[in-house]
Coordinates of C-alpha atoms in Angstrom, one line a residue:
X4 CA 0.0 0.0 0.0
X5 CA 1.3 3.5 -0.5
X6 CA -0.2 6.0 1.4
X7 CA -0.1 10.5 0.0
X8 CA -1.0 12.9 2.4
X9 CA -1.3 16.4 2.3
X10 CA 0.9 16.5 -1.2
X11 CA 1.3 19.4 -3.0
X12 CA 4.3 20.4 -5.4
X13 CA 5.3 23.3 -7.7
X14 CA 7.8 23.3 -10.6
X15 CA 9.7 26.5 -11.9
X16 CA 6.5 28.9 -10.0
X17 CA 3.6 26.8 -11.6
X18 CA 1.7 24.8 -9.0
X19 CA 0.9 21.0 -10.3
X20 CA -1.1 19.9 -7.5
X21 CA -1.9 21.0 -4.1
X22 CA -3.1 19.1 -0.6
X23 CA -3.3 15.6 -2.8
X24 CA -4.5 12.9 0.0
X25 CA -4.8 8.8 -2.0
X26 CA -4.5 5.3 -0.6
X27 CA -3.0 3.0 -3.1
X28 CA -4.1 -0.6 -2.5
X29 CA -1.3 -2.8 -3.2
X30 CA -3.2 -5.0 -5.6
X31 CA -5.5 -2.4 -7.1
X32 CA -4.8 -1.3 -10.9
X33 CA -5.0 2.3 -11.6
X34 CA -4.5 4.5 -14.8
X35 CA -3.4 8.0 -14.2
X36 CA -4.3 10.5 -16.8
X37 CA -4.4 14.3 -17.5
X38 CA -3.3 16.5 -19.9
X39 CA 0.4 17.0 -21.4
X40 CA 1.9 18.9 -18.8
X41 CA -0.3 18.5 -15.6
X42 CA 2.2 16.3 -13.5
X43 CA 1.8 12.9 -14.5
X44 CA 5.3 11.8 -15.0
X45 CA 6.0 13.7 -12.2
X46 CA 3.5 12.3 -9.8
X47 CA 5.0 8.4 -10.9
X48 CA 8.6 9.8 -10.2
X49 CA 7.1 11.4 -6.6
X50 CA 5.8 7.5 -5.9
X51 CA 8.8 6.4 -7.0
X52 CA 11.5 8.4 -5.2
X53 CA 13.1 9.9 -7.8
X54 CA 12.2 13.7 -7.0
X55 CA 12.1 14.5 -2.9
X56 CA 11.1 18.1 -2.7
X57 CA 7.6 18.2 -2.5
X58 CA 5.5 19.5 0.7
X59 CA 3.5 16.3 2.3
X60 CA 4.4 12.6 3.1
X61 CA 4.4 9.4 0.8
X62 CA 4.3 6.5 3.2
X63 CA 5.0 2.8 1.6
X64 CA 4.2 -0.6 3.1
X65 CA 7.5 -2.1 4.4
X66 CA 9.0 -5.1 1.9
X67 CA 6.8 -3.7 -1.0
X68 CA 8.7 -4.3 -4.2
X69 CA 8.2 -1.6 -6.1
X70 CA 9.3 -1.8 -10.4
X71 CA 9.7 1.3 -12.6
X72 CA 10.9 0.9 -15.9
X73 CA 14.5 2.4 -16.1
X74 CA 15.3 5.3 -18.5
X75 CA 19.0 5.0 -19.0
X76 CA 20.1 2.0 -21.9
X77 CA 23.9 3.2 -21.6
X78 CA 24.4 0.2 -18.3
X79 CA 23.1 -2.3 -20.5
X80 CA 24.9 -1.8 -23.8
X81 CA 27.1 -4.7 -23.9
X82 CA 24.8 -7.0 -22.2
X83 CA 22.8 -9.9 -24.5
X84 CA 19.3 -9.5 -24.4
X85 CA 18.5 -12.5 -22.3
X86 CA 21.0 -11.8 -19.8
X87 CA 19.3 -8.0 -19.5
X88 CA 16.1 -9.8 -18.8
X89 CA 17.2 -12.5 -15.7
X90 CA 18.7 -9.8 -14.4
X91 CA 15.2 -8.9 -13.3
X92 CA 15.9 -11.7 -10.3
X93 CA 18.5 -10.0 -8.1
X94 CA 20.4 -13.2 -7.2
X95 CA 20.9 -13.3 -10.7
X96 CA 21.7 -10.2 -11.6
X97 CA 24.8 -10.4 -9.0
X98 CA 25.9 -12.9 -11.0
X99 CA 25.5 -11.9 -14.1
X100 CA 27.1 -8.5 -13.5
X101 CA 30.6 -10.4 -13.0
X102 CA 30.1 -11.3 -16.2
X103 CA 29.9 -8.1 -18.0
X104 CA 32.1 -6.5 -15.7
X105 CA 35.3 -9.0 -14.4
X106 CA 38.0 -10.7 -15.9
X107 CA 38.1 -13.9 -14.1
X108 CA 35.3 -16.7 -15.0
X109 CA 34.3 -16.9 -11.0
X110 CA 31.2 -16.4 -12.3
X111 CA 30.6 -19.4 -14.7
X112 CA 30.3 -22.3 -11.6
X113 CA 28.3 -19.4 -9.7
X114 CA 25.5 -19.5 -12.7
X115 CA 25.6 -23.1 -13.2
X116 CA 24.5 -23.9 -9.2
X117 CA 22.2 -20.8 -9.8
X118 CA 18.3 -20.5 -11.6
X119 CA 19.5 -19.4 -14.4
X120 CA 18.6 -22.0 -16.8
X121 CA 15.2 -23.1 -15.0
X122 CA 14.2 -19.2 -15.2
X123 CA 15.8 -18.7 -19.0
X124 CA 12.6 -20.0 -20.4
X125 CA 10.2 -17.4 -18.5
X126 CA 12.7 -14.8 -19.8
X127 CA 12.2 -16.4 -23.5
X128 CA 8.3 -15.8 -23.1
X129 CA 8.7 -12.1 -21.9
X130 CA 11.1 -11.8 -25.1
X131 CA 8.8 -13.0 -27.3
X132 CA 5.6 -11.4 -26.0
X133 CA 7.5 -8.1 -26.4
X134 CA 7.7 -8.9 -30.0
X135 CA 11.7 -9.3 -29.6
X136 CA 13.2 -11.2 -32.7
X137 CA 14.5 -14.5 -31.4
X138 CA 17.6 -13.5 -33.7
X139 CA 18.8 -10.7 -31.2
X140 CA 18.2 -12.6 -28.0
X141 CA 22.0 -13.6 -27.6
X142 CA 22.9 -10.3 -29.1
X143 CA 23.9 -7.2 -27.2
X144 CA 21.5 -4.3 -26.7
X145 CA 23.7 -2.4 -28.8
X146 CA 22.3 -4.0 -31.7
X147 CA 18.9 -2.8 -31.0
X148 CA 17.2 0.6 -32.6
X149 CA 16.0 3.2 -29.2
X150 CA 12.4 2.2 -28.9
X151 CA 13.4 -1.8 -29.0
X152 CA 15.9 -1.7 -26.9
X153 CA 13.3 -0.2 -24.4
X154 CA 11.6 -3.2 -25.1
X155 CA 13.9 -5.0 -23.6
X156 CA 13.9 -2.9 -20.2
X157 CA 10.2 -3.2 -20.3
X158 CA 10.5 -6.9 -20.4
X159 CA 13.3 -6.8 -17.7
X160 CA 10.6 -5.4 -15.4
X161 CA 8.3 -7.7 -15.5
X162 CA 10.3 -10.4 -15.6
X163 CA 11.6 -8.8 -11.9
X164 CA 7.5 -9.7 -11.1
X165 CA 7.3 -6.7 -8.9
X166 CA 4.7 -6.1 -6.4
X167 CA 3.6 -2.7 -7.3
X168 CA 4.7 -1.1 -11.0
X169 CA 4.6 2.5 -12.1
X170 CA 4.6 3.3 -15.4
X171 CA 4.9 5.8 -17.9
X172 CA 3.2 5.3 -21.1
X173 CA 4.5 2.0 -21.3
X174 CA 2.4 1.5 -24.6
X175 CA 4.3 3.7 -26.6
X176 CA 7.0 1.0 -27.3
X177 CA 4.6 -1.3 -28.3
X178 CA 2.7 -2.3 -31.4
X179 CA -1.0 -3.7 -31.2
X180 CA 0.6 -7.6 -31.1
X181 CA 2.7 -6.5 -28.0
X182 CA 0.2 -4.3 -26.7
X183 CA -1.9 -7.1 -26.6
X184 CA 0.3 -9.7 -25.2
X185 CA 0.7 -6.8 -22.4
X186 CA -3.0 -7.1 -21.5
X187 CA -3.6 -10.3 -21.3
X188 CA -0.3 -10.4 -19.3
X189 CA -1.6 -8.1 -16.8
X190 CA -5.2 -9.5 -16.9
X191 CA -3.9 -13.6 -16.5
X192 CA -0.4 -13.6 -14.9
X193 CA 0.4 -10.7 -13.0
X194 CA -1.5 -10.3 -9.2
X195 CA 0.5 -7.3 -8.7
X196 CA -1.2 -3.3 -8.3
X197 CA 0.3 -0.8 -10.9
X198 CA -0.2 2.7 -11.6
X199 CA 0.0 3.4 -15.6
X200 CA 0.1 6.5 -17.1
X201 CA -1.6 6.2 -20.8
X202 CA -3.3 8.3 -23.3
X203 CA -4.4 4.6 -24.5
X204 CA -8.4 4.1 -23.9
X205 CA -8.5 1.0 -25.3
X206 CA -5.5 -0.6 -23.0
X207 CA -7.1 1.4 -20.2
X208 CA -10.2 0.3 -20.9
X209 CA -9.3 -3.4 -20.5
X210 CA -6.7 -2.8 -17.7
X211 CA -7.8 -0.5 -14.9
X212 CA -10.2 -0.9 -11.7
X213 CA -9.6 2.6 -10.8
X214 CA -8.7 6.5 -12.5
X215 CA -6.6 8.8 -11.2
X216 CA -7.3 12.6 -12.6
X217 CA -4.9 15.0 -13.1
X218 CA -6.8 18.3 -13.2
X219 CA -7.4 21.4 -11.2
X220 CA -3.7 20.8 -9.2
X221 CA -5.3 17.9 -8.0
X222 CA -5.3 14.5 -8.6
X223 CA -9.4 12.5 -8.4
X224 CA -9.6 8.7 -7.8
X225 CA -12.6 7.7 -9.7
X226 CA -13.4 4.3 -8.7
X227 CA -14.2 1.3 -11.5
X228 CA -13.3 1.0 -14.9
X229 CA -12.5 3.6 -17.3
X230 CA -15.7 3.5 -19.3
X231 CA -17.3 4.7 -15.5
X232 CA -14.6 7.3 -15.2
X233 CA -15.3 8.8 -18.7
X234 CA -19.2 9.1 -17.8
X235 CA -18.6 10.5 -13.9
X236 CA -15.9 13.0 -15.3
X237 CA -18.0 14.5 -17.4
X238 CA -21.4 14.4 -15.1
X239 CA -19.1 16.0 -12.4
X240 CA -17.9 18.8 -14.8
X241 CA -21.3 19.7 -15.6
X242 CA -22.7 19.7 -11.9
X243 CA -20.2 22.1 -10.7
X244 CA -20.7 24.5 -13.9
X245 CA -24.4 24.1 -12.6
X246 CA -23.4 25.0 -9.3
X247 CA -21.7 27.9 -9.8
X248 CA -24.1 29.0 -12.6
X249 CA -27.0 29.0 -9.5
X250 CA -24.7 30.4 -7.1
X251 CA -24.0 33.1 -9.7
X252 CA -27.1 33.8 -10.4
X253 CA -28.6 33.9 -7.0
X254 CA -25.6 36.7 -6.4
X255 CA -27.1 38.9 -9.1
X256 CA -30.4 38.6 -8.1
X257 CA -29.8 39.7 -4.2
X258 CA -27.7 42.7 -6.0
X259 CA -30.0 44.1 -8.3
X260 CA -32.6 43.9 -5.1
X261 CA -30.0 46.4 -3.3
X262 CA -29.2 48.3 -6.2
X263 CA -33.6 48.6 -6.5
X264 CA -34.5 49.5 -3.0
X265 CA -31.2 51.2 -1.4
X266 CA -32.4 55.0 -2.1
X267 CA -36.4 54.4 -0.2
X268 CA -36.2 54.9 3.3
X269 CA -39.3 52.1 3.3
X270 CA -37.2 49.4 2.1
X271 CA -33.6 50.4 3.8
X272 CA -33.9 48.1 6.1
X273 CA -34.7 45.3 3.9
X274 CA -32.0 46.3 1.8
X275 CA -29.7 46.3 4.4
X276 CA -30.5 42.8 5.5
X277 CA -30.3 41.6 2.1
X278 CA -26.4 43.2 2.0
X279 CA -25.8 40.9 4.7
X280 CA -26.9 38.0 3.4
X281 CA -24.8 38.8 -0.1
X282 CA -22.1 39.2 1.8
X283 CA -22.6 35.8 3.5
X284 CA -22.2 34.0 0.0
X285 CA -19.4 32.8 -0.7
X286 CA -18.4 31.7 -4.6
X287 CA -15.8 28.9 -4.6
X288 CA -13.1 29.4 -6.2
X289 CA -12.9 26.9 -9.2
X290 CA -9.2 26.4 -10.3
X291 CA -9.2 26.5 -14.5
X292 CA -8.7 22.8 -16.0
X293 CA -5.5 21.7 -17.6
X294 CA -7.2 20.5 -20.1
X295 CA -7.2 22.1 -23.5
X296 CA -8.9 21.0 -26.9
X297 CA -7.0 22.0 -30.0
X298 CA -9.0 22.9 -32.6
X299 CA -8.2 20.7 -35.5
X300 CA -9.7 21.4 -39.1
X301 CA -8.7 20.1 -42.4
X302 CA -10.0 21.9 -45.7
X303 CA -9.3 21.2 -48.9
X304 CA -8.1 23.6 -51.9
X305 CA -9.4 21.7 -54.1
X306 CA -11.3 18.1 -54.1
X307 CA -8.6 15.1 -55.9
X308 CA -10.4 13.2 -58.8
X309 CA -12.4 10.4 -57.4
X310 CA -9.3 7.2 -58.3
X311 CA -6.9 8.6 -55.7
X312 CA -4.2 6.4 -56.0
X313 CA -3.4 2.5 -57.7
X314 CA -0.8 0.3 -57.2
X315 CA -0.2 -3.3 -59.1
X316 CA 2.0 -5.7 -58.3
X317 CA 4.6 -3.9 -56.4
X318 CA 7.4 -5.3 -54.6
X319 CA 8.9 -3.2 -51.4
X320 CA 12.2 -3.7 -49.8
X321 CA 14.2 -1.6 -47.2
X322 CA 18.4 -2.3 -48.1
X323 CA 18.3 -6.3 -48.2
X324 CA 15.2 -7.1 -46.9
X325 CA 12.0 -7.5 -48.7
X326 CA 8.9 -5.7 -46.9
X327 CA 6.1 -6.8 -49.2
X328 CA 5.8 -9.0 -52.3
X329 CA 3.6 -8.4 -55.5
X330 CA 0.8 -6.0 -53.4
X331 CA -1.9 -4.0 -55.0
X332 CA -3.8 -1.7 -53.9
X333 CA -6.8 0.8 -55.1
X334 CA -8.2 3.9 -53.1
X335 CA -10.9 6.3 -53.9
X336 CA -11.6 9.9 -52.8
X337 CA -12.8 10.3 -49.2
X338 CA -11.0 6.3 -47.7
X339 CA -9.5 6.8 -44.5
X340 CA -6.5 3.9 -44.8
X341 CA -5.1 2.3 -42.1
X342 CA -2.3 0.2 -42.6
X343 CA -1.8 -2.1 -39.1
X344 CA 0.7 -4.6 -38.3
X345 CA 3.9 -5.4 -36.0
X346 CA 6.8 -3.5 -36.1
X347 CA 9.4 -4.1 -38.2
X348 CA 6.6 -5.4 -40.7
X349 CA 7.3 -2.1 -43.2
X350 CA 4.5 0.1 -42.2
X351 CA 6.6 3.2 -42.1
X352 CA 8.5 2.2 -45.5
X353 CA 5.0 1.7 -47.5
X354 CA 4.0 5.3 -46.6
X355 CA 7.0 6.5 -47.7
X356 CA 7.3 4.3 -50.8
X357 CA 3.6 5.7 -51.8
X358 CA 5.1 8.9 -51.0
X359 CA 8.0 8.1 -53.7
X360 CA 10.7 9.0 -50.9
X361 CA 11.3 5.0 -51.1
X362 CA 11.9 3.3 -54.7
X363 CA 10.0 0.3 -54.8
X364 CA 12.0 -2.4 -56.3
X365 CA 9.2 -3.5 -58.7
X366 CA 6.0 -2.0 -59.6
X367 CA 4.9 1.8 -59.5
X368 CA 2.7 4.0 -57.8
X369 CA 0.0 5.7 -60.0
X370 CA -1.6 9.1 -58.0
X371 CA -5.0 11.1 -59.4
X372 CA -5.1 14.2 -61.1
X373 CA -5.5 17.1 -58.4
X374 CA -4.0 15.0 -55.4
X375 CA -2.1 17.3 -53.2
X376 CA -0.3 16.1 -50.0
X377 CA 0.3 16.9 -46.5
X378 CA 2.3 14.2 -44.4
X379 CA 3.1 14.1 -40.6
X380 CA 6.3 12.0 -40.0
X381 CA 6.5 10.0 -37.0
X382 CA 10.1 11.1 -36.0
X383 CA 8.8 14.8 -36.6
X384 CA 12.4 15.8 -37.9
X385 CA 10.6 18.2 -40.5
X386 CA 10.0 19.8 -37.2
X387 CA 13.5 21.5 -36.8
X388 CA 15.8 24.7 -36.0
X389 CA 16.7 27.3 -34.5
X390 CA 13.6 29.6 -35.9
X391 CA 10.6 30.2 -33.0
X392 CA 7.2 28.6 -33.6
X393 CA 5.5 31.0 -35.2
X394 CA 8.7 31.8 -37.9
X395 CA 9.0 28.3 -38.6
X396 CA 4.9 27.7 -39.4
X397 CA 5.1 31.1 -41.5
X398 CA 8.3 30.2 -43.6
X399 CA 6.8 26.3 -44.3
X400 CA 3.2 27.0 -44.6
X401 CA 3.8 29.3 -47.8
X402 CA 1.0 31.7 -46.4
X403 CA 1.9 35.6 -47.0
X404 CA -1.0 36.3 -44.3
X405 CA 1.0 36.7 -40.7
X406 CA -2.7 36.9 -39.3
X407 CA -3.9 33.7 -40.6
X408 CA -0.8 31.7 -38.9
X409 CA -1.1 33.9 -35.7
X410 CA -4.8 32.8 -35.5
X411 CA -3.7 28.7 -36.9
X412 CA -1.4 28.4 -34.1
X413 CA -3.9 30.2 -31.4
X414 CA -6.2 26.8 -32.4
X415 CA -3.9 24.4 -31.7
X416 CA -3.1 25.5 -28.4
X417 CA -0.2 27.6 -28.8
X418 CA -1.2 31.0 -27.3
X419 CA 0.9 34.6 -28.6
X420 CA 3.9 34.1 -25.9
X421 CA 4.2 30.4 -26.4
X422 CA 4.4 31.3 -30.7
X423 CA 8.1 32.9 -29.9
X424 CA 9.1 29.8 -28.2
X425 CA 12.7 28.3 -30.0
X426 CA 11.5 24.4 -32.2
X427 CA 14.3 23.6 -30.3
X428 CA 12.4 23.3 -26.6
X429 CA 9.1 22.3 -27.4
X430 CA 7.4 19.1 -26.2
X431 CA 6.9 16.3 -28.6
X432 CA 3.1 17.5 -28.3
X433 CA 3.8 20.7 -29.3
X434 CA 5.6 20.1 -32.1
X435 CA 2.9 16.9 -32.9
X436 CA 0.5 20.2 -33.2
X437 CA 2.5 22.1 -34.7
X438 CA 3.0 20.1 -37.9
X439 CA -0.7 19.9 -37.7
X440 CA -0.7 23.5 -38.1
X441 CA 1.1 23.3 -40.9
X442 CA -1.0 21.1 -43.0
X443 CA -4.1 22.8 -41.6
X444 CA -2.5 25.9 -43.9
X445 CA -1.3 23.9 -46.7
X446 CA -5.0 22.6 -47.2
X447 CA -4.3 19.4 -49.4
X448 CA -6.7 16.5 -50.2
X449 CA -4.6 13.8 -49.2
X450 CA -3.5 13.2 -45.7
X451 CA -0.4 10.6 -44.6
X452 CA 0.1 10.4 -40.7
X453 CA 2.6 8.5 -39.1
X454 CA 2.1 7.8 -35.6
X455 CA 0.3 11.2 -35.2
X456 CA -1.1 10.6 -31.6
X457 CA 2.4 9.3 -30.0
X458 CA 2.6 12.3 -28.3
X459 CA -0.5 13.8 -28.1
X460 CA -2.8 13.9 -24.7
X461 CA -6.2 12.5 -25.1
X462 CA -8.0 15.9 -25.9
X463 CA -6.0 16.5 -28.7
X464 CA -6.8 13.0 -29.7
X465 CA -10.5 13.2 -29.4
X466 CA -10.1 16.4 -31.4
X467 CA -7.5 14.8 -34.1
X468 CA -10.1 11.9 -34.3
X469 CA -12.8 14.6 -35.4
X470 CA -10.9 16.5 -37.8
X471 CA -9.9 13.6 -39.8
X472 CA -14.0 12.0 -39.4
X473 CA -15.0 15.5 -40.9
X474 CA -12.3 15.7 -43.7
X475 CA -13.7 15.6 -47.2
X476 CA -10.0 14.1 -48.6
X477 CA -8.3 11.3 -48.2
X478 CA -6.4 9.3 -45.2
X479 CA -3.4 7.0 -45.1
X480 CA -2.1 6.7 -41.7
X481 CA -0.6 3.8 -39.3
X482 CA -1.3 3.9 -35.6
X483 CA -1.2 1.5 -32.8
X484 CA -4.0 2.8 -31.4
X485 CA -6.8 0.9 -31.3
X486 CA -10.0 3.4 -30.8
X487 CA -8.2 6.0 -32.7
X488 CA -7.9 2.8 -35.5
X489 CA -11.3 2.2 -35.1
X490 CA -12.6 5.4 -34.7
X491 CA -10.8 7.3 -38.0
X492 CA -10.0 4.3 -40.2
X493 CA -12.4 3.2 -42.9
X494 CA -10.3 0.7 -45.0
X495 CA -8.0 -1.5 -42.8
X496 CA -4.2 -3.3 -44.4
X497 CA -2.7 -5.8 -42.3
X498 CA 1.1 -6.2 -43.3
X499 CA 1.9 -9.4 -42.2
X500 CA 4.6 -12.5 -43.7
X501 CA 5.2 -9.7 -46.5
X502 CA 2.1 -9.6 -47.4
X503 CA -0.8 -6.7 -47.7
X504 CA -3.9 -7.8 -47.3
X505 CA -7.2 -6.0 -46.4
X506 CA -9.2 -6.8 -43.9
X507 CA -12.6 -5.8 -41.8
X508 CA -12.8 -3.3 -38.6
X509 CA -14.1 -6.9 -36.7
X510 CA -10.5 -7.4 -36.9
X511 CA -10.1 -4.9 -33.9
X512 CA -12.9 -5.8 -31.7

C-alpha cells in the first residue's frame, strides 16, 4: 500500500497539485491521466523516489517491491538480451554483473548452481511477448534501434514480477501484437497493483479498476473502470458548472434587489439585511482545467479526382530485406487507410514508398489528377531549428497572411507568448500540433500520418479523431491505437509475412 498525504508540489513557479490525499491498494490497478503537462510523470517519479522536494508525506508498506521501468540504456549496452532480462531476479543479476564486468570466469560455476537456466525460459516468453526477434536474444542491446531496446527494459521489469509497477506510457513502445500480449499479461499472470500513465483508452479500458485525474492541481480517484470514469468526469464537470451558474445567479439577483430598494427609506432596512446576506455567499473558487482541446480542421483547396491512388503488383524492400511481395492496392476519394501490423513489418517504408521517398524495387505508384499532399512523420524531424514557432509555421506553410498563422497556431493551443518559443524546446506535443498547423494551412486533399497521436494527450486526440471524421479528402495513416484505429479508419491493411492484405474493422474488436 502507498499511502499520500497532504501533497502538494510546484515546478519552476507553476503549482501542479496541491493538498493531494490517495491510498493506493497494493493490488488495485490504476491509470493516471491528464493532460500534457499536468504532473503525471512527475507524480509516478514522486511514488517512485526519484524527485524529494515536495510538501507532504508518501508512506509505503514495508517489503513492497516496487518496479519502474529504467530510463537509461547506456548500463546495459554490452549486455545480451536475455542476460538484461534474468537480471530482473536480483540473485541473478549479482551474478550476471561479473560477467559483464570481471575478468576472471568466478562467475561461470556461480550461474551453473544458480536458476539461471530453469528461469531462461520465462525470460524467453517475456522476449517473445514483447515482440523481440528470437535473432537478437544472444545479441547485445547495442544491436537494438532506441524504442526496442526499451523493449527490452520493459521486459526486464516484469520479468523482476514486482509487487507494485509504475509506469509511464509503457504503450508507446509497443505495437497492437505487444500491446496485446501486455493485456492479457496483466489480466492472467500478474496479481501485482500498478499505476500506468496512458493516453491509450482501449488498453485502459481493458486494464484499470480505478482513474486517477490529473486536473485542477489535483489529482481525483474515480473508482471502476475507465468506461465509469469517462461518464462520472463528465457528469461531475457539468454539476459544478451548474453550481456555480446558480450560485452566480442567486448573487445577481440579491444585488440588483439592493441596487432597487437602497435609495427608499421604506425598504432600507430590507435592503440592508439583504447586503448581509450577499455578503454571506461565498463563490468557490474553481481552479481553470489543464485541459485544453486543440481545434483541429482540415480543408481542402481543391477536391482530388475520385481514383486517388493504384498500385499493381509492387514489390517493397528496405536495403536487403524484402517488406512486401507483388501488393496491389486501389483507393478512392474520401478512404480513410489504415495500414496495421507489428513492427518491423514495413508500415513506415510503404507510406514512404507511396510517398515516392522509397523506390519500390518492382511496380509503380500511379496518384489522381489534383492529389495534393500533406504528411506528418512520425520522428517529426521536419519539425527543426533554430527559428521560434511562429517563424517556422510562417516560412513552411507558404502563407503571406502573418494573421492567418497567428490565428492557426492560437487553435492548436499555442497562445501569442508560447508562438516565440525556440523548435528547439518544445514538447513532442507541441511540435505533434505544430505540424498539424502546418498542413491545416497547406489545405491538401490527401492526408499521410505516421504515428500522429504518439505524443499527443487525449484531448488533442478526441479532437485529431474529429478532424480527420470530418475531412472531405483522403487518409493513409498507421497507428497502434486501437480506438483511434477504429474510430478514424475506414479501409483496414494488415502487413503481415510480406504480405498486404485487407481486412474488416471486426478485426479490432
Amino acid at each position: 500500500m502507498i499511502s499520500v498525504s497532504n501533497l502538494s508540489y510546484k515546478i519552476a513557479g507553476k503549482t501542479l497539485y496541491e493538498n493531494v490525499n490517495l491510498t493506493l491498494n497494493k493490488n488495485s490497478r490504476y491509470g493516471l491521466v491528464g493532460a500534457n503537462g499536468s504532473g503525471k510523470s512527475t507524480f509516478l517519479k514522486i511514488l517512485s523516489g526519484q524527485i524529494t522536494d515536495y510538501d507532504g508525506e508518501i508512506t509505503k508498506e514495508k517489503n513492497t517491491k516496487i518496479g519502474v521501468l529504467e530510463q537509461f540504456l547506456d548500463p546495459w549496452l554490452s549486455w545480451k538480451l536475455t542476460d538484461i532480462v534474468l537480471s530482473g531476479n536480483e540473485d541473478l543479476f549479482f551474478i550476471l554483473q561479473k560477467k559483464y564486468t570481471e575478468a576472471e570466469n568466478t562467475w561461470q560455476q556461480q550461474l551453473a548452481e544458480s536458476s539461471y537456466h530453469q528461469q531462461y525460459h520465462e525470460a524467453e516468453k517475456v522476449l517473445s511477448g514483447l515482440g523481440l526477434n528470437r535473432k537478437y536474444w544472444e545479441e547485445p542491446l547495442s544491436a537494438l534501434s532506441g524504442g526496442m531496446a526499451m523493449r527490452v527494459l520493459f521486459a526486464k521489469l516484469i520479468f523482476s514480477n514486482p509487487d507494485f509497477m509504475l509506469l509511464d506510457e509503457p504503450t508507446n513502445y509497443l505495437d497492437l501484437p505487444s500491446i496485446e500480449w501486455f493485456i492479457q499479461y496483466l489480466k492472467k499472470e500478474y496479481s501485482g497493483g500498478f499505476v500506468i500513465s496512458s493516453h491509450n483508452r482501449d488498453f485502459l479500458l481493458k486494464t484499470v479498476n480505478g482513474v486517477l485525474d490529473v486536473d485542477y492541481k489535483k489529482i481525483t480517484f474515480y473508482m471502476g473502470s475507465y468506461h465509469h470514469y469517462e461518464q462520472k468526469k463528465q457528469e461531475d464537470e457539468i454539476a459544478k458548472k451548474k453550481e456555480i451558474e446558480n450560485l452566480q445567479k442567486e448573487k445577481e439577483r440579491i444585488e440588483a434587489f439592493i441596487t432597487r430598494f437602497k435609495a427608499k427609506a421604506s425598504k432600507a432596512r430590507q435592503a440592508q439585511s439583504k447586503q448581509k446576506q450577499l455578503e454571506r455567499i461565498k463563490l468557490p473558487e474553481i481552479p481553470v482545467s489543464s485541459r485544453r482541446y486543440p481545434r483541429f480542421f482540415f480543408s481542402l483547396q481543391e477536391k482530388s479526382f475520385s481514383n486517388v491512388l493504384q498500385v499493381e503488383q509492387a514489390k517493397l524492400a528496405r536495403g536487403e530485406k524484402i517488406l512486401l511481395n507483388n501488393f496491389s492496392l486501389e483507393i478512392q476519394r474520401g478512404d480513410k487507410v489504415a495500414f496495421v501490423g507489428a513492427n518491423g513489418a514495413g508500415k513506415t517504408s510503404l507510406l514512404l514508398a507511396l510517398l515516392g521517398k522509397l523506390p519500390l524495387v518492382s511496380g509503380e505508384v500511379i496518384w489522381g489528377n489534383r492529389t495534393s499532399i500533406g504528411f506528418l512523420s512520425q520522428t517529426l524531424e521536419e519539425v527543426s531549428g533554430n527559428m521560434s514557432a511562429y517563424e517556422w509555421l510562417f516560412s513552411n506553410a507558404s502563407v503571406q497572411n502573418s494573421g492567418e498563422v497567428h490565428t492557426i497556431l492560437g487553435q492548436v493551443l499555442f497562445s501569442r507568448e508560447e508562438q516565440q518559443k525556440p523548435i528547439s524546446v518544445l514538447s513532442g506535443g507541441e511540435k505533434t500540433r505544430l505540424a498539424i498547423a502546418k498542413i491545416m494551412l497547406q489545405k491538401p486533399n490527401v492526408l499521410f500520418l505516421d504515428e500522429p497521436t504518439n505524443h499527443l494527450d487525449m484531448e488533442a486526440i478526441v479532437a485529431l479523431e474529429q478532424a480527420l471524421q470530418d475531412f472531405a479528402g483522403t487518409v493513409f495513416f498507421v497507428s497502434h491505437d486501437k480506438r483511434f484505429l477504429q474510430n478514424v479508419g475506414t479501409r483496414f491493411y494488415l502487413l503481415n509475412n510480406k504480405e498486404l492484405k485487407e481486412i474488416s474493422l471486426k478485426d479490432f474488436e
